[in-house]
């Protein structure tokens, strides 16, 4: 299968579904990781073009750990809005990946970039086969299953599906640690945060343990499966 994980920013995917992606990759599936923005405001000191270059390189390094193809749509971090060009670019990206499963930001979250990324993927679900919607990639007859991952801190989020990532938690952690620039960003912007590896990965450990406790394993990731037309299939495609 082809598996696509879409995040608004570099590191969204690692925080929320990297363990599941690593498990898919170990089973031989093709993985794509896409970020809508370049993360170009993710530094308190570096110019926007420089931090964008760094963050895209970090995301590509992370993706390489599981042999994934990394795609950046290169929109501005925190100033990401939808228009016709944005929608066409998203459709083209999905047509390129031809996914059987898509993971994406939750529709309700603290950050408008997150919510918009989830909304666009939701809105374009039935558009991939339509020949009159022209993109560089040709139309393709796909209707991927869509899963929404955790909002920040998991607030008001009740998963419908869980993936046991116990054997892949360390891979998830190493993928997140590729985002070196974000340790500095958090130290600059959040009081009490230190730049050590443990502090940077504490949130994913706590959430993975919490979701694992809910479903009876050591570490897990939780998702909400889209249940509207053209997004559901019988059975489960989760690993």
Coordinates of C-alpha atoms in Angstrom, one line a residue:
X1 CA 0.0 0.0 0.0
X2 CA 0.9 3.7 -0.3
X3 CA 0.6 5.6 3.0
X4 CA 0.5 9.4 3.1
X5 CA 1.0 11.4 6.3
X6 CA 0.3 15.2 6.0
X7 CA 1.2 17.8 8.5
X8 CA 0.9 21.5 8.6
X9 CA 4.5 21.9 9.9
X10 CA 7.7 19.9 10.0
X11 CA 7.5 17.7 13.1
X12 CA 3.7 17.4 13.2
X13 CA 3.8 14.0 11.6
X14 CA 6.7 12.8 13.9
X15 CA 4.8 13.9 17.0
X16 CA 1.5 12.3 16.1
X17 CA 1.9 9.2 13.8
X18 CA 5.6 8.4 13.2
X19 CA 5.3 5.1 15.1
X20 CA 2.5 4.0 12.9
X21 CA 4.4 5.0 9.8
X22 CA 7.5 3.2 11.0
X23 CA 5.4 0.1 11.5
X24 CA 3.9 0.4 8.0
X25 CA 7.4 0.8 6.5
X26 CA 8.7 -2.3 8.3
X27 CA 5.9 -4.2 6.6
X28 CA 7.1 -3.1 3.2
X29 CA 4.6 -0.3 2.4
X30 CA 5.6 2.9 0.6
X31 CA 5.5 6.0 2.9
X32 CA 5.1 9.6 1.9
X33 CA 5.4 12.5 4.4
X34 CA 4.2 15.9 3.3
X35 CA 4.3 19.3 5.1
X36 CA 2.1 22.1 4.0
X37 CA 4.4 24.8 5.3
X38 CA 8.1 25.2 5.5
X39 CA 8.1 26.1 9.1
X40 CA 9.7 29.4 8.2
X41 CA 8.9 31.2 11.5
X42 CA 10.3 28.4 13.7
X43 CA 13.2 30.3 15.0
X44 CA 13.5 33.4 17.2
X45 CA 16.9 34.4 15.7
X46 CA 17.4 33.0 12.1
X47 CA 16.0 34.7 9.0
X48 CA 12.8 33.0 7.6
X49 CA 14.6 31.6 4.5
X50 CA 17.4 30.1 6.5
X51 CA 15.2 28.4 9.1
X52 CA 12.9 27.1 6.3
X53 CA 15.9 25.5 4.7
X54 CA 17.0 24.0 8.0
X55 CA 13.6 22.7 8.9
X56 CA 13.0 21.1 5.5
X57 CA 16.4 19.4 5.8
X58 CA 15.5 18.1 9.2
X59 CA 12.2 16.8 7.9
X60 CA 13.9 15.0 5.0
X61 CA 16.4 13.5 7.4
X62 CA 13.6 12.2 9.6
X63 CA 11.7 10.7 6.7
X64 CA 14.8 8.9 5.5
X65 CA 14.9 6.9 8.8
X66 CA 12.0 4.9 7.5
X67 CA 12.7 5.3 3.8
X68 CA 9.9 7.7 3.3
X69 CA 9.6 10.3 0.5
X70 CA 9.4 13.8 1.9
X71 CA 7.4 16.5 0.1
X72 CA 7.1 20.2 1.2
X73 CA 4.4 22.4 -0.3
X74 CA 6.4 25.4 0.9
X75 CA 3.6 27.7 2.2
X76 CA 4.3 30.3 4.9
X77 CA 4.2 29.0 8.5
X78 CA 1.3 30.7 10.5
X79 CA 0.2 32.7 7.4
X80 CA -1.2 29.7 5.5
X81 CA -4.5 30.4 3.8
X82 CA -6.6 28.4 1.2
X83 CA -7.2 29.6 -2.3
X84 CA -7.6 27.9 -5.7
X85 CA -3.8 27.5 -6.1
X86 CA -3.5 25.9 -2.7
X87 CA -6.3 23.4 -3.3
X88 CA -4.8 22.5 -6.7
X89 CA -1.4 21.9 -5.2
X90 CA -2.8 19.6 -2.5
X91 CA -4.8 17.6 -5.1
X92 CA -1.6 17.3 -7.2
X93 CA 0.4 16.1 -4.2
X94 CA -2.2 13.4 -3.4
X95 CA -2.4 12.3 -7.0
X96 CA 1.4 11.9 -7.0
X97 CA 1.3 9.7 -3.8
X98 CA -1.8 7.7 -4.8
X99 CA -2.4 6.8 -1.1
X100 CA -4.5 4.0 0.2
X101 CA -4.5 5.7 3.7
X102 CA -4.0 9.3 4.7
X103 CA -3.1 10.6 8.2
X104 CA -3.6 14.3 8.7
X105 CA -4.0 17.1 11.4
X106 CA -7.2 17.1 13.4
X107 CA -10.0 19.4 12.3
X108 CA -10.1 21.0 15.8
X109 CA -6.8 22.1 17.1
X110 CA -5.1 25.2 18.7
X111 CA -3.3 26.2 15.5
X112 CA -5.1 27.4 12.3
X113 CA -2.5 25.9 10.1
X114 CA -3.3 22.5 11.6
X115 CA -7.0 22.9 11.2
X116 CA -6.7 24.2 7.6
X117 CA -4.5 21.3 6.6
X118 CA -7.0 18.8 7.9
X119 CA -9.8 20.7 6.3
X120 CA -8.2 20.7 2.8
X121 CA -7.5 17.0 2.9
X122 CA -11.1 16.4 4.0
X123 CA -12.5 18.7 1.3
X124 CA -10.6 17.3 -1.7
X125 CA -11.3 13.6 -1.0
X126 CA -13.6 13.2 -3.9
X127 CA -11.6 15.3 -6.4
X128 CA -8.7 13.0 -7.3
X129 CA -10.4 11.1 -10.1
X130 CA -12.1 14.2 -11.7
X131 CA -10.5 14.7 -15.1
X132 CA -11.6 18.4 -15.5
X133 CA -9.6 19.3 -12.4
X134 CA -6.2 19.8 -14.0
X135 CA -2.9 19.2 -12.2
X136 CA 0.6 18.2 -13.3
X137 CA -0.3 14.7 -12.1
X138 CA -3.0 12.9 -14.0
X139 CA -6.4 12.0 -12.3
X140 CA -6.4 8.8 -10.4
X141 CA -9.2 6.6 -9.2
X142 CA -8.5 6.6 -5.5
X143 CA -10.6 7.2 -2.3
X144 CA -8.1 6.9 0.6
X145 CA -9.2 6.0 4.1
X146 CA -8.6 9.2 6.2
X147 CA -7.4 9.2 9.8
X148 CA -7.1 12.3 11.9
X149 CA -4.3 12.3 14.5
X150 CA -4.1 14.0 17.9
X151 CA -4.6 17.7 18.5
X152 CA -2.0 19.4 20.7
X153 CA -2.0 17.8 24.2
X154 CA -4.7 15.3 23.1
X155 CA -7.4 17.6 24.4
X156 CA -11.0 16.6 23.7
X157 CA -9.7 13.7 21.6
X158 CA -11.2 10.3 21.9
X159 CA -9.6 7.8 19.4
X160 CA -11.7 5.4 17.4
X161 CA -8.6 3.4 16.4
X162 CA -5.3 2.5 18.0
X163 CA -2.0 1.3 16.7
X164 CA 0.4 -0.6 18.9
X165 CA 3.8 1.1 18.3
X166 CA 5.7 -0.5 21.2
X167 CA 8.3 -2.0 18.9
X168 CA 8.6 1.3 17.0
X169 CA 8.5 3.9 19.7
X170 CA 12.3 4.4 19.6
X171 CA 12.1 5.0 15.8
X172 CA 9.4 7.6 16.4
X173 CA 11.7 9.2 19.0
X174 CA 14.7 9.3 16.7
X175 CA 12.6 10.8 14.0
X176 CA 11.4 13.6 16.2
X177 CA 15.0 14.2 17.4
X178 CA 16.0 15.0 13.8
X179 CA 14.1 18.3 14.4
X180 CA 17.1 19.9 16.2
X181 CA 16.0 23.5 15.5
X182 CA 12.7 22.9 17.4
X183 CA 14.5 22.2 20.7
X184 CA 16.0 25.7 20.5
X185 CA 12.6 27.1 19.4
X186 CA 10.9 25.6 22.5
X187 CA 13.6 26.8 24.8
X188 CA 13.2 30.3 23.5
X189 CA 9.4 30.4 23.6
X190 CA 8.3 28.2 26.5
X191 CA 9.2 29.0 30.1
X192 CA 10.9 26.1 32.0
X193 CA 11.8 24.1 28.9
X194 CA 15.4 22.9 28.6
X195 CA 17.0 21.8 25.4
X196 CA 17.8 18.2 26.4
X197 CA 16.5 15.3 24.4
X198 CA 14.3 14.0 27.2
X199 CA 12.5 17.3 27.6
X200 CA 12.0 17.5 23.8
X201 CA 10.5 14.0 23.6
X202 CA 8.6 13.9 26.9
X203 CA 5.3 14.9 25.3
X204 CA 5.4 12.0 22.8
X205 CA 6.4 9.5 25.5
X206 CA 3.6 10.6 27.8
X207 CA 1.0 10.5 25.0
X208 CA 2.2 7.2 23.7
X209 CA 2.1 5.7 27.2
X210 CA -1.4 7.1 27.8
X211 CA -2.8 5.8 24.5
X212 CA -1.0 2.5 25.2
X213 CA -2.6 2.3 28.6
X214 CA -6.0 2.8 27.0
X215 CA -5.6 -0.2 24.7
X216 CA -3.5 -2.5 26.8
X217 CA 0.0 -2.1 25.3
X218 CA 3.2 -0.1 26.3
X219 CA 3.0 2.5 23.6
X220 CA 0.3 3.3 21.1
X221 CA -0.9 6.1 18.8
X222 CA -4.6 7.0 18.6
X223 CA -6.6 8.2 15.6
X224 CA -10.1 9.2 14.7
X225 CA -11.3 7.5 11.4
X226 CA -13.3 9.7 9.1
X227 CA -16.7 8.2 8.7
X228 CA -18.4 10.1 5.9
X229 CA -18.9 9.1 2.3
X230 CA -15.9 8.0 0.2
X231 CA -13.6 7.8 3.3
X232 CA -14.6 4.4 4.8
X233 CA -13.8 0.9 3.9
X234 CA -14.7 -2.5 5.4
X235 CA -12.2 -3.8 7.9
X236 CA -9.0 -1.9 8.8
X237 CA -6.0 -0.9 6.8
X238 CA -4.0 0.0 10.0
X239 CA -0.8 -2.0 10.6

